[in-house]
Short mmCIF file of C-alpha atoms and ligand atoms in Angstrom, two decimals:
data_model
loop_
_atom_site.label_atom_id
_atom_site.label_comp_id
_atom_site.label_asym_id
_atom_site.label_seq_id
_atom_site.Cartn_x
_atom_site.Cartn_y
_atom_site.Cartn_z
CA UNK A 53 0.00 0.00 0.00
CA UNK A 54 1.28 3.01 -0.75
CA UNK A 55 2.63 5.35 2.06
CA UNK A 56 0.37 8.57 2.97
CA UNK A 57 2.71 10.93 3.62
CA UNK A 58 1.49 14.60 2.53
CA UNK A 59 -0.50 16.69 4.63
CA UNK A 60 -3.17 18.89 3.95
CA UNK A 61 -2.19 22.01 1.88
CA UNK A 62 -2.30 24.73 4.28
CA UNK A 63 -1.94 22.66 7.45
CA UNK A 64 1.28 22.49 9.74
CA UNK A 65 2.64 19.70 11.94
CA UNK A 66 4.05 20.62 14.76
CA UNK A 67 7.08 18.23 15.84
CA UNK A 68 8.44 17.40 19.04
CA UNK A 69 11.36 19.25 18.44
CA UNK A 70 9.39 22.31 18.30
CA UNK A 71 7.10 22.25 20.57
CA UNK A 72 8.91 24.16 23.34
CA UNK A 73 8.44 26.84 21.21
CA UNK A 74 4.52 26.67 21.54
CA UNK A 75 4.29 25.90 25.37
CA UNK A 76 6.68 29.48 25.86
CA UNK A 77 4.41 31.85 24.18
CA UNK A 78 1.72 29.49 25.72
CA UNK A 79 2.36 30.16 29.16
CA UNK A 80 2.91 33.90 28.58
CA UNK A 81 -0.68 33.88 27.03
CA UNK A 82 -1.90 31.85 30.03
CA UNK A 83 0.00 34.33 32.72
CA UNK A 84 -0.74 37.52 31.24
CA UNK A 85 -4.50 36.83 30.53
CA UNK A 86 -4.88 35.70 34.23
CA UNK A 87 -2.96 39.06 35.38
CA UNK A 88 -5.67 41.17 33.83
CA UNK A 89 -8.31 38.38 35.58
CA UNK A 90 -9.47 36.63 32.42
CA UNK A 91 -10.43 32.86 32.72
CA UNK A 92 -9.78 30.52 30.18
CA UNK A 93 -12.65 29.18 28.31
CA UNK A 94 -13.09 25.98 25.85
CA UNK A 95 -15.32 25.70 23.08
CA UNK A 96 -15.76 22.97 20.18
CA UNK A 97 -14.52 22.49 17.22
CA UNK A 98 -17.16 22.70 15.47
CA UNK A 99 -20.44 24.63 16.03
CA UNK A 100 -23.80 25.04 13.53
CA UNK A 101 -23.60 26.99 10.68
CA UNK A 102 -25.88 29.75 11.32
CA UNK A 103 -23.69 30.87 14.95
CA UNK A 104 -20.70 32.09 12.28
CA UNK A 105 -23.19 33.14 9.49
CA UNK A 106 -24.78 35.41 12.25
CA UNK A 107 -21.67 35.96 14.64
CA UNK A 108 -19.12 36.91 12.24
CA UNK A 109 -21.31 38.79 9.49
CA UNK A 110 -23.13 37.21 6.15
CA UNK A 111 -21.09 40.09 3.97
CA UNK A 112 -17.19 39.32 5.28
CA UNK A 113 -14.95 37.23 3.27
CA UNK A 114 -14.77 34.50 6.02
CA UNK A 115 -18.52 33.68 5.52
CA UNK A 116 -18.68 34.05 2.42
CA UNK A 117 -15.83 32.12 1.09
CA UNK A 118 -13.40 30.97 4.22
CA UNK A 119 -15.35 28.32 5.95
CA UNK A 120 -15.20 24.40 6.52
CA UNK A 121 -18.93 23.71 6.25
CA UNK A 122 -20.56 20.17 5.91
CA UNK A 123 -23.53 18.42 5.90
CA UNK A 124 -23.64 16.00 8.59
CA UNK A 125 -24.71 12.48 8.58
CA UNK A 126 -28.33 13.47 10.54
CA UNK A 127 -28.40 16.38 8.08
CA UNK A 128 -26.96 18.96 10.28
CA UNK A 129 -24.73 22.15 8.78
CA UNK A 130 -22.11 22.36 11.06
CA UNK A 131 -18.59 24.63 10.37
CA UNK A 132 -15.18 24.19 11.37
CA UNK A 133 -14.97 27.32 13.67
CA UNK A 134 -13.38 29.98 11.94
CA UNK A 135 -12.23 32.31 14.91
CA UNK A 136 -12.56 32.41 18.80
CA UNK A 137 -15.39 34.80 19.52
CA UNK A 138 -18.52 33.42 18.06
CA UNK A 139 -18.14 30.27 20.22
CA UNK A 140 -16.83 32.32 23.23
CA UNK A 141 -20.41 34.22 23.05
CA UNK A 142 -22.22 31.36 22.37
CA UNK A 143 -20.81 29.65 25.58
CA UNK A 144 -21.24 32.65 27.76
CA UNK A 145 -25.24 32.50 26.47
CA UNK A 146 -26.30 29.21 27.07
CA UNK A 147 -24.28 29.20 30.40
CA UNK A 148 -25.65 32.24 31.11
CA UNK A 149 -22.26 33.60 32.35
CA UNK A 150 -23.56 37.00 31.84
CA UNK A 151 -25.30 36.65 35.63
CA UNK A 152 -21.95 36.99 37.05
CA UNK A 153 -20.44 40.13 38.49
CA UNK A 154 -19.22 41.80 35.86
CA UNK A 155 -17.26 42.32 33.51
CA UNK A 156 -16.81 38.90 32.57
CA UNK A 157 -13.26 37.98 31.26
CA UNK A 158 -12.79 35.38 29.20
CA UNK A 159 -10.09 34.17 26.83
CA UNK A 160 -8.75 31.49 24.64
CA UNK A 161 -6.35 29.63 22.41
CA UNK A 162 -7.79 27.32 19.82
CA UNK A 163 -7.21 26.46 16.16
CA UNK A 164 -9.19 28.27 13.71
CA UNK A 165 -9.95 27.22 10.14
CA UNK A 166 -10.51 29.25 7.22
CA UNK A 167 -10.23 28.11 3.26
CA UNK A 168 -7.52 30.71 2.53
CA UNK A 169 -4.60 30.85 -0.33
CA UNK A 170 -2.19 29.63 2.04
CA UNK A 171 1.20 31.60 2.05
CA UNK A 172 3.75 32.80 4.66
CA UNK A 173 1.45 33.22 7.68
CA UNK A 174 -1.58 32.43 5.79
CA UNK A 175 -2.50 28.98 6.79
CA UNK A 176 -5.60 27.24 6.70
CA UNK A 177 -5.52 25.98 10.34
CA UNK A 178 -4.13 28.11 12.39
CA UNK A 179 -4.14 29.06 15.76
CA UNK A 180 -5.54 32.15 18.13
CA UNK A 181 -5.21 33.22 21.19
CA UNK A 182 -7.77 35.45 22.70
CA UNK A 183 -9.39 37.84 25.27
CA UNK A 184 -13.13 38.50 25.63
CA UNK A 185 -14.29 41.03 28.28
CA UNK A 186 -18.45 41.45 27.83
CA UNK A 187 -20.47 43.80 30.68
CA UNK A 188 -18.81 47.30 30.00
CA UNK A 189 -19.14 49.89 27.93
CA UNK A 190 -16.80 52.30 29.65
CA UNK A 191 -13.42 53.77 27.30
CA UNK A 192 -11.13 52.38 30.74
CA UNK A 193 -12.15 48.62 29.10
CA UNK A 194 -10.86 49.39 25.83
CA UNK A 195 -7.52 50.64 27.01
CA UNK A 196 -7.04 47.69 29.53
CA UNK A 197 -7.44 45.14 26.58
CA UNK A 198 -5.18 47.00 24.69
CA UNK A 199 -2.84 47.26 27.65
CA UNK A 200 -3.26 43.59 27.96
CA UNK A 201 -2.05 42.62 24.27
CA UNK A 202 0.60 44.79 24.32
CA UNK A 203 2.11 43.63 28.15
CA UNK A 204 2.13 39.89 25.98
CA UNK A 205 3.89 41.71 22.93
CA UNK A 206 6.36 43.06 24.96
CA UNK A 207 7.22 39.74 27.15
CA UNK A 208 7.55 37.72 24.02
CA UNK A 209 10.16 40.66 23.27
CA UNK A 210 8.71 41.53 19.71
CA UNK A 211 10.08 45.41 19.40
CA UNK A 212 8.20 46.84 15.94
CA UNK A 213 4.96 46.26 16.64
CA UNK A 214 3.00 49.48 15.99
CA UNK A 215 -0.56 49.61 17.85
CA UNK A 216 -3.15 51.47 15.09
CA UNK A 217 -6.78 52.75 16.74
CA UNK A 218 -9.87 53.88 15.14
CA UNK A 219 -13.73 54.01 16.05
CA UNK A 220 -16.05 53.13 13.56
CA UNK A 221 -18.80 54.23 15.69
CA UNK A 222 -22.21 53.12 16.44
CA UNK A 223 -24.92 51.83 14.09
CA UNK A 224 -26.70 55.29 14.22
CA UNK A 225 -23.55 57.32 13.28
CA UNK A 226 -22.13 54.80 10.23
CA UNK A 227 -25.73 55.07 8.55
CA UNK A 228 -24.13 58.47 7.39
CA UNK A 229 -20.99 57.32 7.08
CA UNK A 230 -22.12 54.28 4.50
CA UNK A 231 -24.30 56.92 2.61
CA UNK A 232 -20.79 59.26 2.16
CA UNK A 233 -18.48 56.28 0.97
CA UNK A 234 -21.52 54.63 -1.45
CA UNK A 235 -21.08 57.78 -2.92
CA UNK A 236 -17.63 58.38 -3.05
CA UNK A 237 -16.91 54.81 -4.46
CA UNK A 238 -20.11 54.69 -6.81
CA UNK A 239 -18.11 57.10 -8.89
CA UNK A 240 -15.23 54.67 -9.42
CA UNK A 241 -17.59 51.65 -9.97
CA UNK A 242 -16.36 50.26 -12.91
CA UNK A 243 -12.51 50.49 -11.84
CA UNK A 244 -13.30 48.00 -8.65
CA UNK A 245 -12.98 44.70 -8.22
CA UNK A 246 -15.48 41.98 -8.38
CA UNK A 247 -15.93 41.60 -4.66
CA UNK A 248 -15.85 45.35 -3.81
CA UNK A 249 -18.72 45.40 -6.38
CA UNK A 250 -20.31 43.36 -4.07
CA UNK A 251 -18.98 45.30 -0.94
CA UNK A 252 -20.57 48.48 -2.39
CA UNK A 253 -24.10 47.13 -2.15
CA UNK A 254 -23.96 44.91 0.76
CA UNK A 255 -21.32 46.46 3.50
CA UNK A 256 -19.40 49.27 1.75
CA UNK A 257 -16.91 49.81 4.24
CA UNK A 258 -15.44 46.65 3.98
CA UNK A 259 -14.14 48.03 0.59
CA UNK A 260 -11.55 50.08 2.90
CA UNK A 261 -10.31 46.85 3.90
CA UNK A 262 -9.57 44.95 0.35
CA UNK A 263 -6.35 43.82 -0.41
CA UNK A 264 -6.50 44.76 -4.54
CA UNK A 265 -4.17 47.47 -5.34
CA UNK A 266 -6.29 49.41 -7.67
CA UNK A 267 -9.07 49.34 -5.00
CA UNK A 268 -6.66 50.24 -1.53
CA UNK A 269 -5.15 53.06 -3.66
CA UNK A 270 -8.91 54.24 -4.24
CA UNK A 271 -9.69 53.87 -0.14
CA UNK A 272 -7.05 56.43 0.29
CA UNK A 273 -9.20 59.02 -0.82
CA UNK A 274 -12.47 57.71 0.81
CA UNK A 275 -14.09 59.89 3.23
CA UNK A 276 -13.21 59.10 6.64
CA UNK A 277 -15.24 57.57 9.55
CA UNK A 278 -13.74 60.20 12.10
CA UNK A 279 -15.60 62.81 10.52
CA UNK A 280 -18.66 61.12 10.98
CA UNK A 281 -18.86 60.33 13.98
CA UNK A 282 -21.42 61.08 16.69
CA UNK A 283 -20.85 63.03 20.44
CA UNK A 284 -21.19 59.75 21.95
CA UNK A 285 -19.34 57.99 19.58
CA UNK A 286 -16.59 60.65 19.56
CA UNK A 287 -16.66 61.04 23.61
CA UNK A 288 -15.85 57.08 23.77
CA UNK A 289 -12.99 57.57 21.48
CA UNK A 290 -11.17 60.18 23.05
CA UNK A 291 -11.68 58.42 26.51
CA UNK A 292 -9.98 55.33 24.89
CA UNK A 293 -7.09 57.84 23.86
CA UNK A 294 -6.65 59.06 27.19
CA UNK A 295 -6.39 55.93 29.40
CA UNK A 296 -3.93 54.79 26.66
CA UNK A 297 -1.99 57.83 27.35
CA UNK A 298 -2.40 56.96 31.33
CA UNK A 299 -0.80 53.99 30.53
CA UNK A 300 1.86 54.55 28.32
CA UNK A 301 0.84 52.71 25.55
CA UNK A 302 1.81 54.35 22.45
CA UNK A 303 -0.38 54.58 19.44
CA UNK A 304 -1.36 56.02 15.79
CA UNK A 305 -4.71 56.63 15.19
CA UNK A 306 -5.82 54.79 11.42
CA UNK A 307 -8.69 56.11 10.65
CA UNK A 308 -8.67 53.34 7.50
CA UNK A 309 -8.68 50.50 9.96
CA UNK A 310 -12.07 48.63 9.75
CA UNK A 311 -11.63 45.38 10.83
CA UNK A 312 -12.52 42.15 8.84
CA UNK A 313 -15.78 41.02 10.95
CA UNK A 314 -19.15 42.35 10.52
CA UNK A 315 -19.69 43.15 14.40
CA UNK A 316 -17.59 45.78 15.64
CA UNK A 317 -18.71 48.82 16.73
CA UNK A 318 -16.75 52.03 17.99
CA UNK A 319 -12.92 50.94 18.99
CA UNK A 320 -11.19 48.40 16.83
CA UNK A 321 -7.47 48.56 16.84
CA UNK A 322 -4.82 45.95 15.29
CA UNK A 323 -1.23 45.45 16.37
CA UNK A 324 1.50 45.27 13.28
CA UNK A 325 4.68 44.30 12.05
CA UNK A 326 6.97 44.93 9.24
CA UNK A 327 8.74 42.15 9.95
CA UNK A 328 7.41 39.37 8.10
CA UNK A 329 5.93 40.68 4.76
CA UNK A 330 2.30 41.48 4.15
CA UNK A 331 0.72 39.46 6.44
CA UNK A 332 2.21 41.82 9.05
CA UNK A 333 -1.19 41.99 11.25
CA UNK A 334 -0.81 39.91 14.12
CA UNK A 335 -3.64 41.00 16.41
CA UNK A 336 -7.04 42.56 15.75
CA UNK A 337 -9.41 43.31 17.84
CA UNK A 338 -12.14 46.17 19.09
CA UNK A 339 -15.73 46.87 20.57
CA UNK A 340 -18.45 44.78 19.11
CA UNK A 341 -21.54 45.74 21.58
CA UNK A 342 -24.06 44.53 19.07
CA UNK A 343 -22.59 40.48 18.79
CA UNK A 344 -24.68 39.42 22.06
CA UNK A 345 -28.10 40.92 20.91
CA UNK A 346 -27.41 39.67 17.24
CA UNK A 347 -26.96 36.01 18.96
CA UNK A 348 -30.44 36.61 20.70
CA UNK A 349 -29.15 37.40 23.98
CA UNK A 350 -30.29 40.54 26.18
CA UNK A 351 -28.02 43.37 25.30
CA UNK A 352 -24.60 43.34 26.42
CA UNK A 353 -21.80 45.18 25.35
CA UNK A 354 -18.26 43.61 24.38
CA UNK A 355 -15.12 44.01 23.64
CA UNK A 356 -12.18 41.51 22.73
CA UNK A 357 -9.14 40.64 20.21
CA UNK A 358 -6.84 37.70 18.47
CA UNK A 359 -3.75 37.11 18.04
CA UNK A 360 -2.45 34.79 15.47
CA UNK A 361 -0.55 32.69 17.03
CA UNK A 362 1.75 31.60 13.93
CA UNK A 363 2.44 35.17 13.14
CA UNK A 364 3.78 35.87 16.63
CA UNK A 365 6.04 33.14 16.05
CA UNK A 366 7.23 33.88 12.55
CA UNK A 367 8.04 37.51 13.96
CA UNK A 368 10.18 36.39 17.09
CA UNK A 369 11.96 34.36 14.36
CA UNK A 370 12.59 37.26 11.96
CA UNK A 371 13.66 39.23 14.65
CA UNK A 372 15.98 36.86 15.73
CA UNK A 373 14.34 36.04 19.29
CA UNK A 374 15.42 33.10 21.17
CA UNK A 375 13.21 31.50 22.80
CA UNK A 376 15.05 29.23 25.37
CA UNK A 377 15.07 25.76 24.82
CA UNK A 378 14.52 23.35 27.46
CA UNK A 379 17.00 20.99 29.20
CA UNK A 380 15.33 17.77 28.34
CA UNK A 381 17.69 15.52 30.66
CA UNK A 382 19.35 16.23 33.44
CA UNK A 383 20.73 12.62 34.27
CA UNK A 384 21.43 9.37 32.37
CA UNK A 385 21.68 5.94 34.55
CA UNK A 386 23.57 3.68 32.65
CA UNK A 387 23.72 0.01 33.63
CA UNK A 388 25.36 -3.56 33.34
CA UNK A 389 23.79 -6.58 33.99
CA UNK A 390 20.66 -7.53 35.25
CA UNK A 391 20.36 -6.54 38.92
CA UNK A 392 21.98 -3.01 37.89
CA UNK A 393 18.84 -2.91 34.88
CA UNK A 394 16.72 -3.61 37.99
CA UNK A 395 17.95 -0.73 40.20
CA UNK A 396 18.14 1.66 37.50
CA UNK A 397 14.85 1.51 36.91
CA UNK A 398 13.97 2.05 40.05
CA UNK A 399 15.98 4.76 40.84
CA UNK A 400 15.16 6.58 37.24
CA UNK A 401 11.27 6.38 38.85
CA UNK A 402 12.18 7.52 42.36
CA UNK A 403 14.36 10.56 40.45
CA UNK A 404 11.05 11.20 38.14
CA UNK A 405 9.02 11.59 41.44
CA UNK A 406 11.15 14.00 42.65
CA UNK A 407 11.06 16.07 39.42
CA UNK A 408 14.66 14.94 38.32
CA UNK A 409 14.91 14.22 34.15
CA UNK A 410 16.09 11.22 34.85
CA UNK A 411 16.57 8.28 32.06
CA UNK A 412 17.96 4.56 31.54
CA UNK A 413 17.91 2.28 28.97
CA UNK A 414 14.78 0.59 28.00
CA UNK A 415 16.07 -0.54 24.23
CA UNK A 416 18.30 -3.31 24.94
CA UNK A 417 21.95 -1.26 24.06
CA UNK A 418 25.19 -2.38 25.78
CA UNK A 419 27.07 0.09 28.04
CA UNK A 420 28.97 1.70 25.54
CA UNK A 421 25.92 2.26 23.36
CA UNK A 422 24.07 3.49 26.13
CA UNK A 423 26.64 6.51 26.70
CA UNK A 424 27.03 7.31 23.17
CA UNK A 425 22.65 7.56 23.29
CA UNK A 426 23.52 9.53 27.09
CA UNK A 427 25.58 12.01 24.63
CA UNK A 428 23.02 12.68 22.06
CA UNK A 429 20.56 13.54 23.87
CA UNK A 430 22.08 16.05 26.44
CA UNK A 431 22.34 14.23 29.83
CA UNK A 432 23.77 17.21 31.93
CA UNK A 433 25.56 14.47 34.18
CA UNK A 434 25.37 10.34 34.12
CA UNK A 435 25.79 7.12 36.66
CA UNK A 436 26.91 3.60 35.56
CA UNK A 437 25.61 1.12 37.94
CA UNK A 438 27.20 -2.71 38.14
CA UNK A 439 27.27 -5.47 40.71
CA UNK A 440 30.41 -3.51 42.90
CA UNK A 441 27.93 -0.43 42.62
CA UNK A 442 25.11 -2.14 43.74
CA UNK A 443 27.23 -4.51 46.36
CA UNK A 444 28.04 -1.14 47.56
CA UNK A 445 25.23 1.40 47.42
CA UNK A 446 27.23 4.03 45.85
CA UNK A 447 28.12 5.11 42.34
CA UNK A 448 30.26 7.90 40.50
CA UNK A 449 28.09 10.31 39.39
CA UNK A 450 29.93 11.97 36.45
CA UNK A 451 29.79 15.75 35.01
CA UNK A 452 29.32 15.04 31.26
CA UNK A 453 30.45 18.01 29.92
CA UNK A 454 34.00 18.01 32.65
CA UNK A 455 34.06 14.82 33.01
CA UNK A 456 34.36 15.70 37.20
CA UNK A 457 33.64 12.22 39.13
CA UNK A 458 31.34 12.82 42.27
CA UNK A 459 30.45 9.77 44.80
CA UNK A 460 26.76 9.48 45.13
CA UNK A 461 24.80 7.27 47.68
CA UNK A 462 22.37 4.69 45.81
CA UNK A 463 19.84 4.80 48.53
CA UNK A 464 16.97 7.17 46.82
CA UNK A 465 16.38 10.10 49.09
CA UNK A 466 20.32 10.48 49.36
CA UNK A 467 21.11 10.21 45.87
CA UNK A 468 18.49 12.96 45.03
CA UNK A 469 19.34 14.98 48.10
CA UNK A 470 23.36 14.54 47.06
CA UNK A 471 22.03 15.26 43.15
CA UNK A 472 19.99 18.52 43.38
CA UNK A 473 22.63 20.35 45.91
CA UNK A 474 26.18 19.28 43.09
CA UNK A 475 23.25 20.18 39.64
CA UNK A 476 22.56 23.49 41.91
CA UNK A 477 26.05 24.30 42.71
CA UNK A 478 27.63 23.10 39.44
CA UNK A 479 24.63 25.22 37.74
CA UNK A 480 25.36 28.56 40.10
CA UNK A 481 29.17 28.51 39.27
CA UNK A 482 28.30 28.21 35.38
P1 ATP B 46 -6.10 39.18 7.42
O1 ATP B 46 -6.49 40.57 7.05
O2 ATP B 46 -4.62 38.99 7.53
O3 ATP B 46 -6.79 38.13 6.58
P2 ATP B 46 -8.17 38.95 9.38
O4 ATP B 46 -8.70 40.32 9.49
O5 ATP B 46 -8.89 37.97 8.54
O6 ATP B 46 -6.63 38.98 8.92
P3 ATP B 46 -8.89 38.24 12.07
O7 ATP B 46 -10.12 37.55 11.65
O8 ATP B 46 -8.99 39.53 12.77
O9 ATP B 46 -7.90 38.36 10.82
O10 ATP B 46 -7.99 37.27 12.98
C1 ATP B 46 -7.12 37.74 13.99
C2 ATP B 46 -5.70 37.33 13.73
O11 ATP B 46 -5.61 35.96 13.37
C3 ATP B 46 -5.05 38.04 12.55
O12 ATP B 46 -4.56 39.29 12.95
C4 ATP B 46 -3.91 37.10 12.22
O13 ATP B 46 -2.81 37.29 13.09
C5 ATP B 46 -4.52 35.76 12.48
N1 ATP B 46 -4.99 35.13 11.24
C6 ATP B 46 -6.15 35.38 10.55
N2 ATP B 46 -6.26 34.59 9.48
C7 ATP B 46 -5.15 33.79 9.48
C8 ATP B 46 -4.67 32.74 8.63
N3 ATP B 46 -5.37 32.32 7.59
N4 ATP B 46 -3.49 32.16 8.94
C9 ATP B 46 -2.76 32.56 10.02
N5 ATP B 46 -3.17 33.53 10.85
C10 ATP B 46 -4.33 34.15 10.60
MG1 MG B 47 -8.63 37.25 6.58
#
């Protein structure tokens, strides 16, 4: 039979060798998030058809060409979740989450799916990580997010991000707003692409957003949402600007930024990089005060972002950030004969108990193969047990890298004792 061997255009494996890479910006996302008091929440897979269609917006290019929608067996229409916050909202509904005290913080990291051209960080799984906060309406919310992804930015040590802000205000205000740029971009009708055609009829300022040439040169000279906006609107706004100033986090307003989902309202903001080429947008987020209601829940405003997770990676790489790569083994018990095979695998468990990264052989190899595998894979320091070692209770434990010969107690609590105090000391005078 022939070998399957190719994955999934657009999909990525992610190999053991790797995945220290993951679980870093992993537990940043999982310490940060529960600094600002968020909670992590899980959500399937998979959710009907009709939560994205509704969720995410009927005119955006995800709906209408990005998802993983199928027919299930009992006839169901299900999708492949596309991003983090439909499901998030979903959950917080039917759990009614909304009873308690708020603002209710909530975030993420899942894989997303979305039938994309795949290219560098364009995939079509990929991964988010997110924050949710629903119950406030107040400017202080907006800035605290913000805050939020950029105290994660700045651990993971990524220096060019630039932080861009706009509002594109209520529902009230863009009624105007849409009447100025059907006008502005009726008069270029012809010149614009197929979808903006589209765009122009059904959601017009999602033609700021398209990625044509022809059509982004066109958006320059668009009308802009600032000037359009109402007191409220405009109030908000500047209240965002001035905890952001509070806190130090530095910003350009873009008054071209839209956002690629259907339910944002007032803020929306994206982080970006020049670093890796034009899919330089590794966060978006904003206000979207109208998702609940549009899910059929009681009002409830909202406000959240994502960050692409593969993006954040492919920028610490281009900007030549380590991330630190774990010691996988501290300690290699190598053995000879059949009562030393016995004790070293008892003393490799006691040492695993006690959090050591302990190993022994458990393939069969001879001594000299076993310290030649003891090599490769980065035991720090080793032990060779035999019958005088075990006749004796003690062994030489040896410094692999100085070759420095220690005697070590066999008994367990002494060994480990002995072990932690020389790997502390040894470690200290590095
Ligand atoms: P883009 O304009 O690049 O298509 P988007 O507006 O569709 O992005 P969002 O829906 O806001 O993106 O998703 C939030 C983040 O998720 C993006 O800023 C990006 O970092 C990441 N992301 C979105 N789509 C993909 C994808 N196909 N592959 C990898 N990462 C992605
Ligand atoms: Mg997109």
């Amino acid at each position: 039979m022939a070998l399957i061997t190719k994955k999934p255009r657009g999909t990525e494996d992610l190999l053991p060798r790797d995945s220290y890479r993951w679980q870093f910006v992993e537990k940043i996302f999982h310490e940060e998030a529960e600094a600002y008091g968020y909670s992590e929440i899980r959500t399937p897979v998979f959710e009907h058809t009709e939560l994205f269609e509704r969720g995410v917006g009927n005119t955006t290019d995800v709906v209408q060409k990005e998802m993983y929608t199928f027919v299930t067996k009992g006839g169901d229409s299900i999708t492949l979740r596309p991003e983090g916050t439909a499901g998030a909202a979903r959950a917080l509904l039917e759990h009614g989450l909304f009873n308690d005290p708020l603002p209710v913080k909530n975030y993420y990291l899942t894989s997303c799916y979305r039938y994309e051209k795949p290219q560098a960080g364009r995939l079509r799984e990929f991964h988010q990580f997110g924050m949710e906060c629903y119950g406030t309406k107040d400017p202080a919310a907006d800035a605290e997010l913000i805050t939020a992804a950029k105290a994660i930015f700045d651990r993971l040590q990524i220096r060019d991000l630039r932080l861009e802000i706009n509002s594109i205000g209520c529902p009230t205000c863009r009624a105007e707003y849409h009447k100025a740029l059907t006008e502005y971009f009726s008069a270029y009708k012809d010149e614009l692409c197929d979808d903006c055609k589209d765009r122009l009829e059904r959601n017009p300022m999602r033609l700021l957003d398209c990625k044509v040439e022809h059509d982004h040169k066109l958006a320059e000279g668009a009308p802009t949402v600032l000037d359009y906006l109402c007191d409220e609107c405009r109030d908000h706004f500047d209240g965002v600007k001035a905890y952001l100033d509070a806190n130090g986090v530095e910003y350009t307003v873009n008054p071209k930024i839209v956002r690629g989902l259907d339910y944002y309202t007032k803020t929306v903001f994206e982080f970006i990089t020049d670093s890796i080429g034009a899919q330089g947008t590794v966060c978006g987020g904003g206000r979207y005060d109208g998702l609940i209601e549009e899910l059929g829940g009681n009002p409830l405003p909202a406000l959240g972002f994502a960050a692409g997770i593969e993006r954040l990676l492919l920028t610490l790489d281009a900007q030549g950030i380590v991330i630190p790569e774990p010691n996988r083994f501290d300690l290699f018990i190598g053995h000879m004969g059949d009562q030393a095979h016995l004790k070293a695998s008892a003393l490799t468990a006691a040492l695993r108990t006690a959090g050591i990264k302990a190993g022994f052989d458990i393939v069969g190899r001879g001594l000299r193969a076993q310290m030649k595998f003891a090599d490769k894979i980065g035991a720090k320091y080793s032990v060779v047990l035999g019958d005088n070692e075990i006749a004796e209770g003690k062994a030489k434990l040896k410094n692999m890298k100085s070759g420095e010969q220690t005697e070590i107690s066999l008994e367990p609590e002494a060994f480990i004792n002995s072990f932690t105090q020389i790997k502390l000391s040894e470690e200290f005078a590095e």
